[in-house]
Tab-separated table of C-alpha atoms in Angstrom:
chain	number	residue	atom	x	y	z
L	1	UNK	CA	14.743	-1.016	14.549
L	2	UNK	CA	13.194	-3.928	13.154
L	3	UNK	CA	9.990	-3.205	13.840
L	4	UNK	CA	10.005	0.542	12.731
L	5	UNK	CA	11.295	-1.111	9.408
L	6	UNK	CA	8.412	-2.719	8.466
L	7	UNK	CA	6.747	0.626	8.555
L	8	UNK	CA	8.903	2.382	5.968
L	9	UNK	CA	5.990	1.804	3.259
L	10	UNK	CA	3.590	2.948	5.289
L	11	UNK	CA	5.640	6.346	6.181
L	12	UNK	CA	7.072	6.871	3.266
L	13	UNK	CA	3.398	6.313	1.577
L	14	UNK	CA	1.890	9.283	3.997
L	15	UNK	CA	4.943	11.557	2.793
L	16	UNK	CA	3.788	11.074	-0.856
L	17	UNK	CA	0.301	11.560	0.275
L	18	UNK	CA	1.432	14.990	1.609
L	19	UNK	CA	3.519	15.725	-1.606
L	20	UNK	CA	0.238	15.372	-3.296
L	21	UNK	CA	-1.939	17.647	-1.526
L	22	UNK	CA	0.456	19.870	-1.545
L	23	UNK	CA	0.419	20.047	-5.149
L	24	UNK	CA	-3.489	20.482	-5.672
L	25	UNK	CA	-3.524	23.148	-3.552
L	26	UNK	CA	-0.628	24.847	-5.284
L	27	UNK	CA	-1.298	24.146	-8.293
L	28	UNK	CA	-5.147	24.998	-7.925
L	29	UNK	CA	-3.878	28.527	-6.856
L	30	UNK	CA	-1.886	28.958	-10.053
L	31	UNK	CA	-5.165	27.759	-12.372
L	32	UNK	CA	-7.136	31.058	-10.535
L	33	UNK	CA	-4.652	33.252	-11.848
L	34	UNK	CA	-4.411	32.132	-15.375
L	35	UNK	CA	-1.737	29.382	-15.577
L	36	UNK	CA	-2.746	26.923	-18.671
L	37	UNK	CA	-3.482	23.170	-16.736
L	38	UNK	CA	-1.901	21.831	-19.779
L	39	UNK	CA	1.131	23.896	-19.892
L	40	UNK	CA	1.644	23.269	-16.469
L	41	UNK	CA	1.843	19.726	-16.981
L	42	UNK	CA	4.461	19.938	-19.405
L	43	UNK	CA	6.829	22.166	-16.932
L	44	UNK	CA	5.955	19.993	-14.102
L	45	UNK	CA	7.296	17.037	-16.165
L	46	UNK	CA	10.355	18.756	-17.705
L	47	UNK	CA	11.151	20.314	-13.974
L	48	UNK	CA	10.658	16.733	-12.821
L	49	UNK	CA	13.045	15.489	-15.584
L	50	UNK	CA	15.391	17.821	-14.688
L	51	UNK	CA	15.722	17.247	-11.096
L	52	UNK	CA	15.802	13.563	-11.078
L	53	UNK	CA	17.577	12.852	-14.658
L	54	UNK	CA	21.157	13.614	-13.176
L	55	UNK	CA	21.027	11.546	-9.920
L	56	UNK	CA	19.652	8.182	-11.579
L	57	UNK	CA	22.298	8.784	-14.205
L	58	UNK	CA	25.592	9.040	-11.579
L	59	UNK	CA	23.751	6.523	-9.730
L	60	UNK	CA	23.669	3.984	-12.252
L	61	UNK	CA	27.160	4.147	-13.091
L	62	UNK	CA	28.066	4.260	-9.790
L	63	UNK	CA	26.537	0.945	-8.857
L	64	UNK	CA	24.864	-0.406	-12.511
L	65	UNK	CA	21.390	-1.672	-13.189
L	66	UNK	CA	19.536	-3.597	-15.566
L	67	UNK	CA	19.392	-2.302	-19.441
L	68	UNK	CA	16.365	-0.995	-21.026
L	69	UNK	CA	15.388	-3.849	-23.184
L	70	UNK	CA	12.158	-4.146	-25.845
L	71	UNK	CA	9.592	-5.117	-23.237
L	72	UNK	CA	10.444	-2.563	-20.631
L	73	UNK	CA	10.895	0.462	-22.994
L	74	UNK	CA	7.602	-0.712	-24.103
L	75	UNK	CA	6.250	-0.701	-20.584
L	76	UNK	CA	7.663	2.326	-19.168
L	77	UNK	CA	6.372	4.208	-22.822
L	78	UNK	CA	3.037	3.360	-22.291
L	79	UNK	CA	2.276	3.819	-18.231
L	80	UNK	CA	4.199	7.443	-18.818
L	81	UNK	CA	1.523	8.117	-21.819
L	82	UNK	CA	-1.332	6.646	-19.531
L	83	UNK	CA	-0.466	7.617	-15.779
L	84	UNK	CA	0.828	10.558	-16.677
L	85	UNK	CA	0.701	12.324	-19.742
L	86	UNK	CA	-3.349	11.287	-20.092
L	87	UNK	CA	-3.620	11.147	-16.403
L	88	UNK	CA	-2.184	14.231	-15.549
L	89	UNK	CA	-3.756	16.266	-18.186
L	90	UNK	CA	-6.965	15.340	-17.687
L	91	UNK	CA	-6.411	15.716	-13.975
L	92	UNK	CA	-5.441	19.345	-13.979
L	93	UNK	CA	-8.056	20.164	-16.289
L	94	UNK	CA	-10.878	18.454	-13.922
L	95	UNK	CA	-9.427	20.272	-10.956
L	96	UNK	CA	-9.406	23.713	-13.006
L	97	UNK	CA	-13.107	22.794	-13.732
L	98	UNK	CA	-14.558	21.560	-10.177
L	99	UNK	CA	-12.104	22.609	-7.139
L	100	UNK	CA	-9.506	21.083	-5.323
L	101	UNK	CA	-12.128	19.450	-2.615
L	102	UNK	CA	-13.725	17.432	-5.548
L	103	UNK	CA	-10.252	16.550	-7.401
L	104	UNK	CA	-8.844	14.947	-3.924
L	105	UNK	CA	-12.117	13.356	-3.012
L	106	UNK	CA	-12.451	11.632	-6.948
L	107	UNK	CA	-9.074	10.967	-6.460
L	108	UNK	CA	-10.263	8.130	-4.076
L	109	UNK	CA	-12.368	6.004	-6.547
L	110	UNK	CA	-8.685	4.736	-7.211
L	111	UNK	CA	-8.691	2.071	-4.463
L	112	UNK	CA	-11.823	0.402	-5.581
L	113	UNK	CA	-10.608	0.419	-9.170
L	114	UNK	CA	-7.133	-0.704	-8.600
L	115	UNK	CA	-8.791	-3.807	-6.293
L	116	UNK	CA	-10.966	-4.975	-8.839
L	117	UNK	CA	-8.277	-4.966	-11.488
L	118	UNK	CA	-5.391	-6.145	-9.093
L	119	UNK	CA	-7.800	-9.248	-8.072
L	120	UNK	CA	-9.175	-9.884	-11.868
L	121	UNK	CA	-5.593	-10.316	-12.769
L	122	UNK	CA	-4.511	-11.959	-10.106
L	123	UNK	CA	-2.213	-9.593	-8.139
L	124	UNK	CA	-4.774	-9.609	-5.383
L	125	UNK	CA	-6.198	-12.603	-3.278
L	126	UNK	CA	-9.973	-12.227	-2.390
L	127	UNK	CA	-11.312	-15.152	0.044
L	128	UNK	CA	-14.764	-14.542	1.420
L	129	UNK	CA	-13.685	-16.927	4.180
L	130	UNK	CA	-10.958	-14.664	4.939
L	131	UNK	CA	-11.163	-12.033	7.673
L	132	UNK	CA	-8.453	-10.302	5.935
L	133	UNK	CA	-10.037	-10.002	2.474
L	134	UNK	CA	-13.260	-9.092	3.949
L	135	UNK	CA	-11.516	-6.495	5.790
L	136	UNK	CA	-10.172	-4.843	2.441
L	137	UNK	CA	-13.331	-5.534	0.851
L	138	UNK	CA	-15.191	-3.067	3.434
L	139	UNK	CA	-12.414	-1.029	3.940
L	140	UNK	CA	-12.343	-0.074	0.974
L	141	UNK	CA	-15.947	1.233	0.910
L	142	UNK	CA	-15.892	3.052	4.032
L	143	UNK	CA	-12.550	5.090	2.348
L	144	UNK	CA	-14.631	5.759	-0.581
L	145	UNK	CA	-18.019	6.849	0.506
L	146	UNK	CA	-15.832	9.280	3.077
L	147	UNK	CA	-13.778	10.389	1.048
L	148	UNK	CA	-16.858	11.336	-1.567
L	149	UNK	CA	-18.595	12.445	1.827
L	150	UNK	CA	-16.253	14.903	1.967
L	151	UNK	CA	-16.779	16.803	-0.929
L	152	UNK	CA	-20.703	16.249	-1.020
L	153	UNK	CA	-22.561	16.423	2.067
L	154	UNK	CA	-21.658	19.697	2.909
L	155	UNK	CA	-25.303	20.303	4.841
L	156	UNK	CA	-27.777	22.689	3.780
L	157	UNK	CA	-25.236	23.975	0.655
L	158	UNK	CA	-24.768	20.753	-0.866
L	159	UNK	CA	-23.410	21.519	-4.059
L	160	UNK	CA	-25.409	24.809	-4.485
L	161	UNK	CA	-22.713	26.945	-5.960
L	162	UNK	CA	-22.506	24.828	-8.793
L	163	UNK	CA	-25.435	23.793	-9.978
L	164	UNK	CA	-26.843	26.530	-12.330
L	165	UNK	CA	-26.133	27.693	-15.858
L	166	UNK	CA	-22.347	27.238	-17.542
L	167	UNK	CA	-20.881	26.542	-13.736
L	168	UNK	CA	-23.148	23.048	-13.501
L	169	UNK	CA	-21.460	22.017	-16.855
L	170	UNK	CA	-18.274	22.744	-16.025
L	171	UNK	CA	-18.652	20.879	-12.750
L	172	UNK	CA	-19.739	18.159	-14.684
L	173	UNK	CA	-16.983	18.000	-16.823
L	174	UNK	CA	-14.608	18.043	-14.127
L	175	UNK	CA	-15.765	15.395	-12.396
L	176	UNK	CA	-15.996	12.914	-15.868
L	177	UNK	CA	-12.510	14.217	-16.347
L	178	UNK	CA	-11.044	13.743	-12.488
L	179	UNK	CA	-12.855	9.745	-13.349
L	180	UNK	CA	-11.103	9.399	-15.935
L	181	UNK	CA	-8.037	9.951	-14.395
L	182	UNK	CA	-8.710	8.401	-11.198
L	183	UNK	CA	-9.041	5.332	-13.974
L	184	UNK	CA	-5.635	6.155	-16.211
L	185	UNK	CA	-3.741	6.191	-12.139
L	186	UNK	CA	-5.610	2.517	-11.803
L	187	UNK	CA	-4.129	1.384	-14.643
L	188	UNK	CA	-0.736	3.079	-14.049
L	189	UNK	CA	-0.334	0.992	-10.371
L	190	UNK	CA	-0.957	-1.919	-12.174
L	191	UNK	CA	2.050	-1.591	-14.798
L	192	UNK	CA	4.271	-0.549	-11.913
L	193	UNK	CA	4.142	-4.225	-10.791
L	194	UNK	CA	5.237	-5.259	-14.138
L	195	UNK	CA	8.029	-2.616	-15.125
L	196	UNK	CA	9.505	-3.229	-11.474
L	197	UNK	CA	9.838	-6.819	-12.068
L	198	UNK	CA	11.718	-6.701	-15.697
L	199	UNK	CA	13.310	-3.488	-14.596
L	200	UNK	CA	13.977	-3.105	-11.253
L	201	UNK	CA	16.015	0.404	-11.352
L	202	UNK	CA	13.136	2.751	-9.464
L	203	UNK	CA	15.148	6.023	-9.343
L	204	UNK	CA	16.256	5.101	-13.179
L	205	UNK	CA	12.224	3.974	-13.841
L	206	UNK	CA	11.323	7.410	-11.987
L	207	UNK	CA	13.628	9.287	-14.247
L	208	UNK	CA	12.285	7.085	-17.907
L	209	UNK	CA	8.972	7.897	-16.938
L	210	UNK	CA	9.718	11.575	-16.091
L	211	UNK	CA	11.499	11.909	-19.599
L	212	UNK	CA	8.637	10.214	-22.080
L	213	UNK	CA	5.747	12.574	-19.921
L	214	UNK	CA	7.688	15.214	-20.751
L	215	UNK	CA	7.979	14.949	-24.130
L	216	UNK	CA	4.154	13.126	-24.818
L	217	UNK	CA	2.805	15.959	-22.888
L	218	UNK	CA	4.425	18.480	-24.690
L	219	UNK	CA	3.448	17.265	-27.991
L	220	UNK	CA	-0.633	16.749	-26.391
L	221	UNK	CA	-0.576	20.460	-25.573
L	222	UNK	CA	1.042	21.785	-29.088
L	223	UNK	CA	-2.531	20.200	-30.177
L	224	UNK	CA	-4.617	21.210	-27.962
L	225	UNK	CA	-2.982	24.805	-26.432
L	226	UNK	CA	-3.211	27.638	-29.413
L	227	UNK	CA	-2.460	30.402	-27.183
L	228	UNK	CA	0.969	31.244	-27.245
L	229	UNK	CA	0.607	33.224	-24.517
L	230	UNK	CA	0.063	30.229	-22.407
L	231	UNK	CA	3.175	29.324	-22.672
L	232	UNK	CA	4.710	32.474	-20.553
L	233	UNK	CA	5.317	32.681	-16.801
L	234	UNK	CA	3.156	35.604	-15.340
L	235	UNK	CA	4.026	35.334	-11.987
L	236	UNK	CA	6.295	33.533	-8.814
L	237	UNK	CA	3.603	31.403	-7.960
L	238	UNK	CA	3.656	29.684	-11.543
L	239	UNK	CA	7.369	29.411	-10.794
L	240	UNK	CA	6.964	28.043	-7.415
L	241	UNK	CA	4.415	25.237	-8.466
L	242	UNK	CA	6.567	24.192	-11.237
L	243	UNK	CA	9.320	23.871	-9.366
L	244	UNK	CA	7.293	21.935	-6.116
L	245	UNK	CA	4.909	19.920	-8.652
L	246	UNK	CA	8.009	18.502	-10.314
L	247	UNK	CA	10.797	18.249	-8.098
L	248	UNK	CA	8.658	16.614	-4.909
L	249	UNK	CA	5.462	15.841	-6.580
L	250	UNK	CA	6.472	13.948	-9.525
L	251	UNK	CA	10.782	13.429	-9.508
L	252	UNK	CA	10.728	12.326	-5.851
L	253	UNK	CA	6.968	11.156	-5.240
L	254	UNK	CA	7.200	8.702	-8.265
L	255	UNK	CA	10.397	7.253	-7.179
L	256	UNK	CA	9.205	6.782	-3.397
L	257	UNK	CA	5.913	5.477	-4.721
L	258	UNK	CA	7.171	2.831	-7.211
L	259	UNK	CA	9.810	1.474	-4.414
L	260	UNK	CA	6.430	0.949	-2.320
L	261	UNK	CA	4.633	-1.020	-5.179
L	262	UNK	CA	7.541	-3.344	-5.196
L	263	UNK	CA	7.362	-4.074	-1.733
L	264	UNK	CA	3.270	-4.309	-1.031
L	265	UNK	CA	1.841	-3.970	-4.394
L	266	UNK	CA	-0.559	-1.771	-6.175
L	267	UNK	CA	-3.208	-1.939	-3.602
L	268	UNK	CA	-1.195	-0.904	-0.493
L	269	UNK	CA	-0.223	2.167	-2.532
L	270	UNK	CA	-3.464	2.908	-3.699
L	271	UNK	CA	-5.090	3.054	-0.406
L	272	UNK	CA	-3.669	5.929	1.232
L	273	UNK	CA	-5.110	8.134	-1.757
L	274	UNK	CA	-7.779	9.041	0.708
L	275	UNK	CA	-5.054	10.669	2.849
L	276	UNK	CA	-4.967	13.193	0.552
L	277	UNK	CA	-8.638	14.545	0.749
L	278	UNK	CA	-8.210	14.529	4.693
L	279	UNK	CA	-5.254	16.781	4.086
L	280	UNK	CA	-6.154	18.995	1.283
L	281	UNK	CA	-9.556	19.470	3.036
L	282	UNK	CA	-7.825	20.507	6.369
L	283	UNK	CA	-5.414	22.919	4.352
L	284	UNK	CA	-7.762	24.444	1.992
L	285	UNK	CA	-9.394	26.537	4.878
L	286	UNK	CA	-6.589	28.354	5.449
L	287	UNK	CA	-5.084	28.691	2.438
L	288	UNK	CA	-7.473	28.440	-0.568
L	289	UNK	CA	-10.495	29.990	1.969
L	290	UNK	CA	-12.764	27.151	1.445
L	291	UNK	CA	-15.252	26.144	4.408
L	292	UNK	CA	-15.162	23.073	5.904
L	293	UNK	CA	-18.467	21.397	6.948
L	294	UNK	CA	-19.649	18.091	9.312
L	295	UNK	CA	-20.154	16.306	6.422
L	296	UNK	CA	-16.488	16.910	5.538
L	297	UNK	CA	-15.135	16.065	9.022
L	298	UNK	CA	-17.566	12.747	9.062
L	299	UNK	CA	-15.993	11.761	6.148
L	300	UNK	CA	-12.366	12.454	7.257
L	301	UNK	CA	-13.604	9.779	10.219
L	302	UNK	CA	-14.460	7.251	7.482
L	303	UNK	CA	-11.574	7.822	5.657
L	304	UNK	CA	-9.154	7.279	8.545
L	305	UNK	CA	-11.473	3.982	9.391
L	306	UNK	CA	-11.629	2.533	5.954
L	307	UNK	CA	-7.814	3.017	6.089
L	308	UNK	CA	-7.118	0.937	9.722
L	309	UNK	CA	-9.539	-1.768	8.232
L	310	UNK	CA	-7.568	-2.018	4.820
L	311	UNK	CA	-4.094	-1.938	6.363
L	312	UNK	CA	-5.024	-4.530	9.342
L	313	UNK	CA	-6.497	-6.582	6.291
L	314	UNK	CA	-3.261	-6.341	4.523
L	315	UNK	CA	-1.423	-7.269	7.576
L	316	UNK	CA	-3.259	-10.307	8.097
L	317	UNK	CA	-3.336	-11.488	4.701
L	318	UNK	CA	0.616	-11.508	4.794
L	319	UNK	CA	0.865	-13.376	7.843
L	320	UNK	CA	-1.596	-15.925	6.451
L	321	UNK	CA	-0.403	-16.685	3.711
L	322	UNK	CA	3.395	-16.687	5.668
L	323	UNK	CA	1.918	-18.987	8.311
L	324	UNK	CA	0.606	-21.700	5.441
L	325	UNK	CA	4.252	-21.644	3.692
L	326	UNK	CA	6.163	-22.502	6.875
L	327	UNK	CA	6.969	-25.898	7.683
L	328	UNK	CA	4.823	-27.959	9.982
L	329	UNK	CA	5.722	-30.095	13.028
L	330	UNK	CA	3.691	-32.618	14.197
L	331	UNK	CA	6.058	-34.137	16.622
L	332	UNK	CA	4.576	-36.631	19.856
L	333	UNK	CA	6.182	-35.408	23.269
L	334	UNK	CA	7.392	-38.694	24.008
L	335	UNK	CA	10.606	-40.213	25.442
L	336	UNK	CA	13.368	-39.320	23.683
L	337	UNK	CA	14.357	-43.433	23.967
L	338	UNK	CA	11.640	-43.832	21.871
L	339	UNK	CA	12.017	-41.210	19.206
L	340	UNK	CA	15.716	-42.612	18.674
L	341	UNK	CA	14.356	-45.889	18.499
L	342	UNK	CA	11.766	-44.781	15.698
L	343	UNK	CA	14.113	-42.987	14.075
L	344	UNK	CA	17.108	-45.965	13.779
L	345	UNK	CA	14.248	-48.306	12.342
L	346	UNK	CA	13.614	-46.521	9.354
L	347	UNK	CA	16.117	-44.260	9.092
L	348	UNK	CA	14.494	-40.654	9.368
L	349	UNK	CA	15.636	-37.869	10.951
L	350	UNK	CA	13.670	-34.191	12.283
L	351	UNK	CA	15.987	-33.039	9.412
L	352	UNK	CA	13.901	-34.188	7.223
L	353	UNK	CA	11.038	-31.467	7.567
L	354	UNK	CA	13.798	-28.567	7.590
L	355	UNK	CA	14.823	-29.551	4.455
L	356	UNK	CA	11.737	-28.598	2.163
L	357	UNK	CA	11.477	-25.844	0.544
L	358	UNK	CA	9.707	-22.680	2.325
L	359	UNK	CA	8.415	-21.658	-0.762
L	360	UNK	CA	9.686	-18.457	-0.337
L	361	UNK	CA	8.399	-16.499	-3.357
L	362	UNK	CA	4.684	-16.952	-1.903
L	363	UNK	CA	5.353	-15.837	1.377
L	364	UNK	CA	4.501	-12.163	0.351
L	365	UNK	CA	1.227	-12.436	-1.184
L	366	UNK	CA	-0.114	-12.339	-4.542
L	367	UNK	CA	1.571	-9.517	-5.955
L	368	UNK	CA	5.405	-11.302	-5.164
L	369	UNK	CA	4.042	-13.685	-7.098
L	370	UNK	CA	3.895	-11.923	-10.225
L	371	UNK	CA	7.320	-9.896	-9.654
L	372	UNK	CA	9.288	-12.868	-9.469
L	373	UNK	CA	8.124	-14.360	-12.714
């Protein structure tokens, strides 16, 4: 059971994955029928409120937590305003503009942009004599470029239904929109790693985080939304992605995703974003009746690649950097007359070694690091 412990990140990292093509698909089926992106962001949070709000309250009286001081109210304010009210709007709107293919596969410039911040601010060790950083260093490539693959090299109709008149402008803007977000979510993994280390609480930080996006979004879309009409529920499936979007994608996704950034940091949980395009492009045949091309399953190959090389780099890093912390022995195999003998002339003792410190706050990378500050 050990073993299958480790893995809990991992797993429960592919389940948010799925909670998150699940909800461009949905919610890209709602946007074809009419439903405001910016409305929906504002039920999605309020849903998402809703649904997680009661259980982080009886939970924290149940067993406590820490208080929400100054410097984590301040925290938790701004990465709701940037990773999700900004991030989500902007999002929705880019995915209204392009399609669900290019939302998932923009979705993926995350990785590189959360490993160049994580490793300009330290959270993130890069070595170039390190197999391991190497390994996240090309990794990371081959999970972008298949992940854009994807949604690009679709073969003789490479991008050809959107590249004349009003349609190649709104592509356009959806795609500077779905890069904007892709940077706002960046930025968002990064302040996990500080909000989890002055306030520990996830299912309370879920349900903060839930409550200010609820409430910044709906003041964004008073602005920006003049139809009142926008406002109104035409139809089940607007129901149904409300409900999915902010129950599972953000109440429950958000909490599972910020226990995983306290355990492997902001890069681990950045780099199963490409899981997403693999899935919404397997899913989207079916359901949204897009076509799937062999520049679309190449990708999905480079994807699942760039994944393995990230991951084993990530492993290896860890057991590095766990390998340099513990304590050395560099006892002689001799007689054990003569080690007694050594060891009554100056009074020593093997003890000695086990004594130091293992320096146990480095023995998880980087990222620990910084949380136990």
């Amino acid at each position: 059971m050990s073993g299958l412990g480790g893995h809990k990140p991992t797993m429960a990292m592919f389940g948010v994955e799925f909670c998150y093509a699940a909800v461009a698909l949905i919610s890209r089926a709602a946007f074809l029928q009419g439903t405001s992106p910016r409305v929906f962001v504002v039920y999605r949070q309020v849903v998402a409120t809703l649904a997680i709000a009661p259980i982080a309250y009886f939970s924290r009286r149940k067993s406590g937590g820490p208080s929400l001081g100054l410097r984590s109210f301040t925290l938790i304010f701004l990465a709701s305003l940037i990773g999700i009210t900004i991030n989500q709007i902007i999002y929705f709107e880019g995915l209204y503009l392009a399609s669900s293919s290019i939302g998932s596969a923009m979705g993926n410039l995350v990785p590189a942009i959360t490993f160049a911040l994580a490793s300009i601010l330290g959270l993130e060790k890069i070595s170039i004599r390190s197999f391991g950083s190497l390994a996240k260093i090309v990794g990371t490539i081959l999970c972008v470029s298949g992940a854009v693959s994807m949604a690009l090299l679709r073969g003789p109709k490479l991008l050809n239904a959107f590249i004349f008149g009003s349609e190649k402008e709104k592509w356009l803007m959806g795609c500077l929109l779905l890069f904007g977000s892709a940077c706002c979510w960046s930025l968002w993994l990064i302040l996990q790693v500080h909000m989890t280390a002055c306030y520990p609480d996830h299912l309370s930080l879920s349900a903060w985080m839930c409550f200010f996006g609820a409430i910044q979004s709906a003041i964004v879309t008073l602005f920006l939304e003049r139809d009142l009409n926008a406002w109104i529920v035409h139809s089940d499936l607007e129901i149904l992605s409300y409900l999915f979007s902010g129950a599972i994608g953000s109440g429950l996704a958000f909490y599972v995703q910020a226990w995983c950034i306290s355990q492997r940091g902001p890069l681990f949980s950045a780099m199963f974003n490409p899981a997403c395009t693999v899935i919404v492009t397997i899913l989207a045949a079916p359901i949204l009746h897009e076509e799937i091309y062999i520049g679309s399953l190449i990708g999905a190959v480079g994807v699942v690649i760039g994944l393995y090389f990230v991951l084993w780099g990530k492993a290896k890093d860890i057991l590095d950097t766990q390998n340099e912390t513990e304590p050395k022995f560099n006892l002689k195999q001799t007689r054990n007359d003569d080690i007694f003998a050594d060891e009554s002339k100056d009074g020593r003792s093997c003890k000695h070694d086990l004594e130091q410190p293992l320096l146990a706050g480095e023995s998880n990378g980087a990222e620990k690091n910084v949380m136990n500050q």
